Amino acid sequence: EPEVTQTPSHQVTQMGQEVILRCVPISNHLYFYWYRQILGQKVEFLVSFYNNEISEKSEIFDDQFSVERPDGSNFTLKIRSTKLEDSAMYFCASLGADLGYGYTFGSGTRLTVV
Amino acid sequence: RKEVEQDPGPFNVPEGATVAFNCTYSNSASQSFFWYRQDCRKEPKLLMSVYSSGNEDGRFTAQLNRASQYISLLIRDSKLSDSATYLCVVLDLMDSSYKLIFGSGTRLLVRP
């Protein structure tokens, strides 16, 4: 079964440092997403990416965040200057043309900002 | 008003019990509907899509009522392994962009 792969599984970083979270979506999928989940809270939408550009972003996705799909396979989320409140699970997801199958999520990156 | 609303639970039931979860959504134009399951500190995994005609997958039955904007999930003959958080999820189309909107989840604990 096709998978969405995320690396690293856990990242610890100091406040103010830049982090890059990496994702390899399912190859024939068209839509790519980042979601985050703060411990004990709901899954929150960050950004969607389609046709090599951001199609929508949430209020959480401020100027500190950026996404790229540099080589047609990897999909990255960069946080320029991390804050303590950025500590969360970050899930990458992709969606194929058949919307009825829902998203496939990666196993997530646990980001801990200290 | 929350976009997708669920009873947070927890639902604590014995093995073999039948349990039902409910969910309401606010956007009448929502495109597709799903139940996801999330285990502690893991990613959400698709349990089943939900159709207006109702659909069943083994012990799980999902129902959608578009007029009432209401989604349900019924689990029969609960197993210990069913213990998890069940997320009601809708797919919205806004400005040509698709987006999943998650409920906060209903926690299920099945006891021996």
XYZ file of N, CA, C and O in Angstrom, chain A residues 20-101:
328
model
N 13.551 22.135 9.368
C 12.914 21.703 8.120
C 12.375 20.302 8.329
O 13.113 19.378 8.683
N 11.079 20.178 8.124
C 10.420 18.881 8.231
C 10.184 18.370 6.809
O 9.720 19.120 5.945
N 10.494 17.099 6.618
C 10.467 16.562 5.256
C 9.376 15.509 5.080
O 9.072 14.756 5.998
N 8.865 15.462 3.865
C 7.771 14.550 3.543
C 7.947 14.066 2.110
O 8.347 14.846 1.233
N 7.666 12.799 1.896
C 7.563 12.287 0.534
C 6.132 11.799 0.356
O 5.750 10.757 0.903
N 5.305 12.564 -0.364
C 3.907 12.165 -0.548
C 3.799 10.971 -1.501
O 4.777 10.558 -2.108
N 2.603 10.476 -1.650
C 2.346 9.398 -2.601
C 2.498 9.960 -4.014
O 1.989 11.043 -4.321
N 3.178 9.221 -4.867
C 3.709 9.791 -6.108
C 2.638 10.312 -7.066
O 2.860 11.299 -7.736
N 1.494 9.691 -7.155
C 0.515 10.165 -8.128
C -0.557 11.056 -7.510
O -1.571 11.351 -8.139
N -0.330 11.471 -6.282
C -1.277 12.378 -5.636
C -1.048 13.811 -6.118
O 0.036 14.167 -6.577
N -2.118 14.615 -5.990
C -2.112 15.948 -6.580
C -2.069 17.070 -5.546
O -1.616 18.165 -5.831
N -2.603 16.780 -4.358
C -2.750 17.813 -3.339
C -1.897 17.414 -2.129
O -1.913 16.256 -1.726
N -1.244 18.391 -1.566
C -0.337 18.111 -0.453
C -0.628 19.079 0.687
O -0.984 20.233 0.455
N -0.473 18.574 1.898
C -0.908 19.345 3.067
C 0.073 19.176 4.207
O 0.732 18.144 4.335
N 0.082 20.174 5.065
C 0.665 20.053 6.396
C -0.422 20.372 7.421
O -1.160 21.344 7.271
N -0.491 19.498 8.408
C -1.347 19.698 9.563
C -0.479 19.622 10.808
O 0.602 19.041 10.782
N -0.958 20.184 11.901
C -0.246 19.988 13.163
C -1.243 19.639 14.258
O -2.432 19.937 14.162
N -0.699 18.986 15.289
C -1.532 18.612 16.438
C -0.718 18.837 17.706
O 0.257 18.108 17.949
N -1.115 19.852 18.441
C -0.514 20.072 19.759
C -1.036 18.984 20.686
O -2.198 18.570 20.563
N -0.198 18.496 21.576
C -0.537 17.372 22.438
C -1.878 17.599 23.144
O -2.065 18.627 23.807
N -2.782 16.651 22.959
C -4.093 16.730 23.621
C -5.107 17.585 22.899
O -6.241 17.729 23.371
N -4.717 18.149 21.764
C -5.653 19.022 21.042
C -6.006 18.428 19.673
O -5.529 17.370 19.309
N -6.865 19.139 18.957
C -7.315 18.614 17.674
C -6.284 18.826 16.577
O -5.349 19.607 16.717
N -6.483 18.101 15.490
C -5.625 18.243 14.318
C -6.004 19.554 13.618
O -7.176 19.777 13.303
N -5.011 20.395 13.356
C -5.264 21.724 12.781
C -4.608 21.857 11.398
O -3.449 21.489 11.216
N -5.343 22.430 10.485
C -4.847 22.674 9.138
C -3.802 23.797 9.152
O -4.005 24.825 9.790
N -2.702 23.581 8.446
C -1.697 24.630 8.283
C -1.725 25.197 6.867
O -1.894 26.389 6.668
N -1.542 24.292 5.877
C -1.364 24.775 4.513
C -1.686 23.667 3.520
O -1.495 22.489 3.804
N -2.202 24.083 2.360
C -2.398 23.145 1.260
C -1.589 23.621 0.065
O -1.347 24.822 -0.113
N -1.189 22.669 -0.760
C -0.257 22.947 -1.860
C -0.740 22.170 -3.068
O -0.960 20.955 -3.007
N -0.934 22.880 -4.167
C -1.426 22.243 -5.390
C -0.812 22.932 -6.584
O -0.691 24.156 -6.605
N -0.407 22.138 -7.554
C 0.142 22.708 -8.785
C 1.330 23.617 -8.490
O 1.461 24.707 -9.052
N 2.155 23.153 -7.553
C 3.414 23.840 -7.208
C 3.248 25.204 -6.563
O 4.158 26.052 -6.648
N 2.091 25.411 -5.946
C 1.958 26.647 -5.189
C 0.989 26.447 -4.036
O 0.195 25.508 -4.037
N 1.076 27.352 -3.058
C 0.171 27.301 -1.922
C -1.229 27.643 -2.406
O -1.438 28.654 -3.090
N -2.200 26.792 -2.095
C -3.576 27.076 -2.476
C -4.363 27.672 -1.308
O -5.298 28.430 -1.524
N -3.981 27.329 -0.091
C -4.634 27.926 1.069
C -3.725 27.798 2.270
O -2.979 26.826 2.371
N -3.799 28.756 3.164
C -3.060 28.647 4.414
C -3.909 29.177 5.561
O -4.765 30.028 5.351
N -3.654 28.655 6.753
C -4.433 29.057 7.915
C -3.752 30.242 8.606
O -2.638 30.645 8.249
N -4.433 30.736 9.639
C -3.868 31.846 10.435
C -2.587 31.426 11.138
O -1.730 32.245 11.445
N -2.467 30.127 11.421
C -1.274 29.630 12.102
C -0.059 29.794 11.187
O 1.058 30.065 11.642
N -0.256 29.636 9.909
C 0.826 29.629 8.920
C 1.237 31.067 8.628
O 0.856 31.668 7.622
N 2.030 31.634 9.566
C 2.453 33.022 9.396
C 3.790 33.075 8.652
O 4.227 32.085 8.059
N 4.425 34.242 8.684
C 5.652 34.446 7.903
C 6.815 33.560 8.343
O 7.817 33.458 7.635
N 6.695 32.942 9.510
C 7.756 32.052 9.978
C 7.725 30.707 9.259
O 8.680 29.938 9.327
N 6.614 30.414 8.604
C 6.444 29.127 7.948
C 6.601 29.274 6.431
O 6.204 30.293 5.851
N 7.150 28.249 5.812
C 7.160 28.192 4.349
C 7.144 26.733 3.921
O 7.519 25.837 4.688
N 6.681 26.490 2.704
C 6.658 25.139 2.153
C 7.301 25.169 0.782
O 7.275 26.186 0.079
N 7.857 24.008 0.421
C 8.490 23.876 -0.883
C 8.299 22.465 -1.383
O 8.217 21.514 -0.590
N 8.286 22.337 -2.693
C 8.346 21.015 -3.308
C 9.480 21.094 -4.329
O 9.256 21.247 -5.517
N 10.696 21.021 -3.828
C 11.844 21.419 -4.648
C 12.139 20.517 -5.853
O 12.643 20.997 -6.858
N 11.815 19.227 -5.746
C 12.262 18.316 -6.791
C 11.147 17.422 -7.309
O 11.411 16.388 -7.886
N 9.917 17.791 -7.083
C 8.782 17.008 -7.578
C 8.444 15.799 -6.753
O 7.452 15.130 -7.025
N 9.247 15.478 -5.739
C 8.888 14.362 -4.867
C 8.844 14.804 -3.404
O 7.856 14.585 -2.725
N 9.882 15.457 -2.918
C 9.888 15.905 -1.538
C 8.986 17.123 -1.345
O 8.841 17.952 -2.244
N 8.407 17.198 -0.155
C 7.537 18.321 0.203
C 7.972 18.739 1.599
O 7.899 17.935 2.524
N 8.484 19.955 1.734
C 9.085 20.340 3.014
C 8.327 21.478 3.675
O 7.731 22.331 3.000
N 8.367 21.467 5.000
C 7.833 22.560 5.813
C 9.007 23.153 6.589
O 9.702 22.433 7.298
N 9.213 24.439 6.428
C 10.299 25.114 7.135
C 9.696 26.082 8.156
O 8.764 26.834 7.833
N 10.246 26.026 9.351
C 9.897 27.023 10.373
C 11.169 27.808 10.621
O 12.181 27.246 11.056
N 11.128 29.089 10.340
C 12.360 29.897 10.315
C 12.943 30.136 11.708
O 14.120 29.974 11.921
N 12.145 30.518 12.620
C 12.620 30.845 13.971
C 11.623 30.247 14.957
O 10.583 30.845 15.238
N 11.944 29.053 15.428
C 10.963 28.295 16.206
C 10.670 28.952 17.550
O 11.542 29.574 18.171
N 9.404 28.780 17.964
C 8.964 29.258 19.280
C 8.532 28.039 20.100
O 8.258 26.974 19.550
N 8.457 28.227 21.414
C 8.058 27.113 22.277
C 6.698 26.555 21.851
O 6.487 25.332 21.861
N 5.809 27.440 21.453
C 4.450 27.011 21.093
C 4.373 26.297 19.753
O 3.295 25.836 19.352
N 5.497 26.202 19.044
C 5.521 25.401 17.811
C 5.675 23.907 18.116
O 5.587 23.067 17.211
N 5.920 23.575 19.369
C 6.043 22.157 19.754
C 4.733 21.443 19.482
O 3.677 21.835 19.997
N 4.795 20.404 18.656
C 3.581 19.695 18.236
C 3.992 18.522 17.361
O 5.154 18.370 17.000
N 2.993 17.695 17.027
C 3.175 16.709 15.950
C 2.811 17.402 14.646
O 1.776 18.069 14.559
N 3.648 17.229 13.650
C 3.381 17.796 12.341
C 3.143 16.645 11.368
O 3.988 15.764 11.201
N 1.963 16.650 10.765
C 1.593 15.588 9.833
C 1.559 16.126 8.412
O 0.957 17.163 8.144
N 2.188 15.387 7.543
C 2.076 15.650 6.117
C 0.973 14.744 5.573
O 0.794 13.621 6.063
N 0.239 15.204 4.584
C -0.807 14.373 3.996
C -0.877 14.649 2.505
O -0.509 15.737 2.042
N -1.339 13.657 1.766
C -1.565 13.886 0.337
C -2.914 13.311 -0.054
O -3.458 12.420 0.618
N -3.445 13.844 -1.125
C -4.786 13.493 -1.581
C -4.727 13.251 -3.080
O -4.171 14.068 -3.821
N -5.317 12.120 -3.491
C -5.330 11.818 -4.906
C -6.546 12.410 -5.595
O -7.338 13.130 -4.984
N -6.708 12.063 -6.835
C -7.815 12.614 -7.620
C -9.157 12.089 -7.130
O -10.174 12.764 -7.249
N -9.163 10.876 -6.554
C -10.403 10.313 -6.025
C -10.586 10.799 -4.597
O -10.020 10.243 -3.654
N -11.407 11.826 -4.425
C -11.555 12.458 -3.119
C -12.197 11.512 -2.110
O -12.051 11.698 -0.900
N -12.908 10.519 -2.620
C -13.610 9.627 -1.712
C -12.697 8.778 -0.848
O -13.141 8.199 0.135
N -11.433 8.711 -1.205
C -10.500 7.925 -0.400
C -9.897 8.731 0.741
O -9.137 8.202 1.539
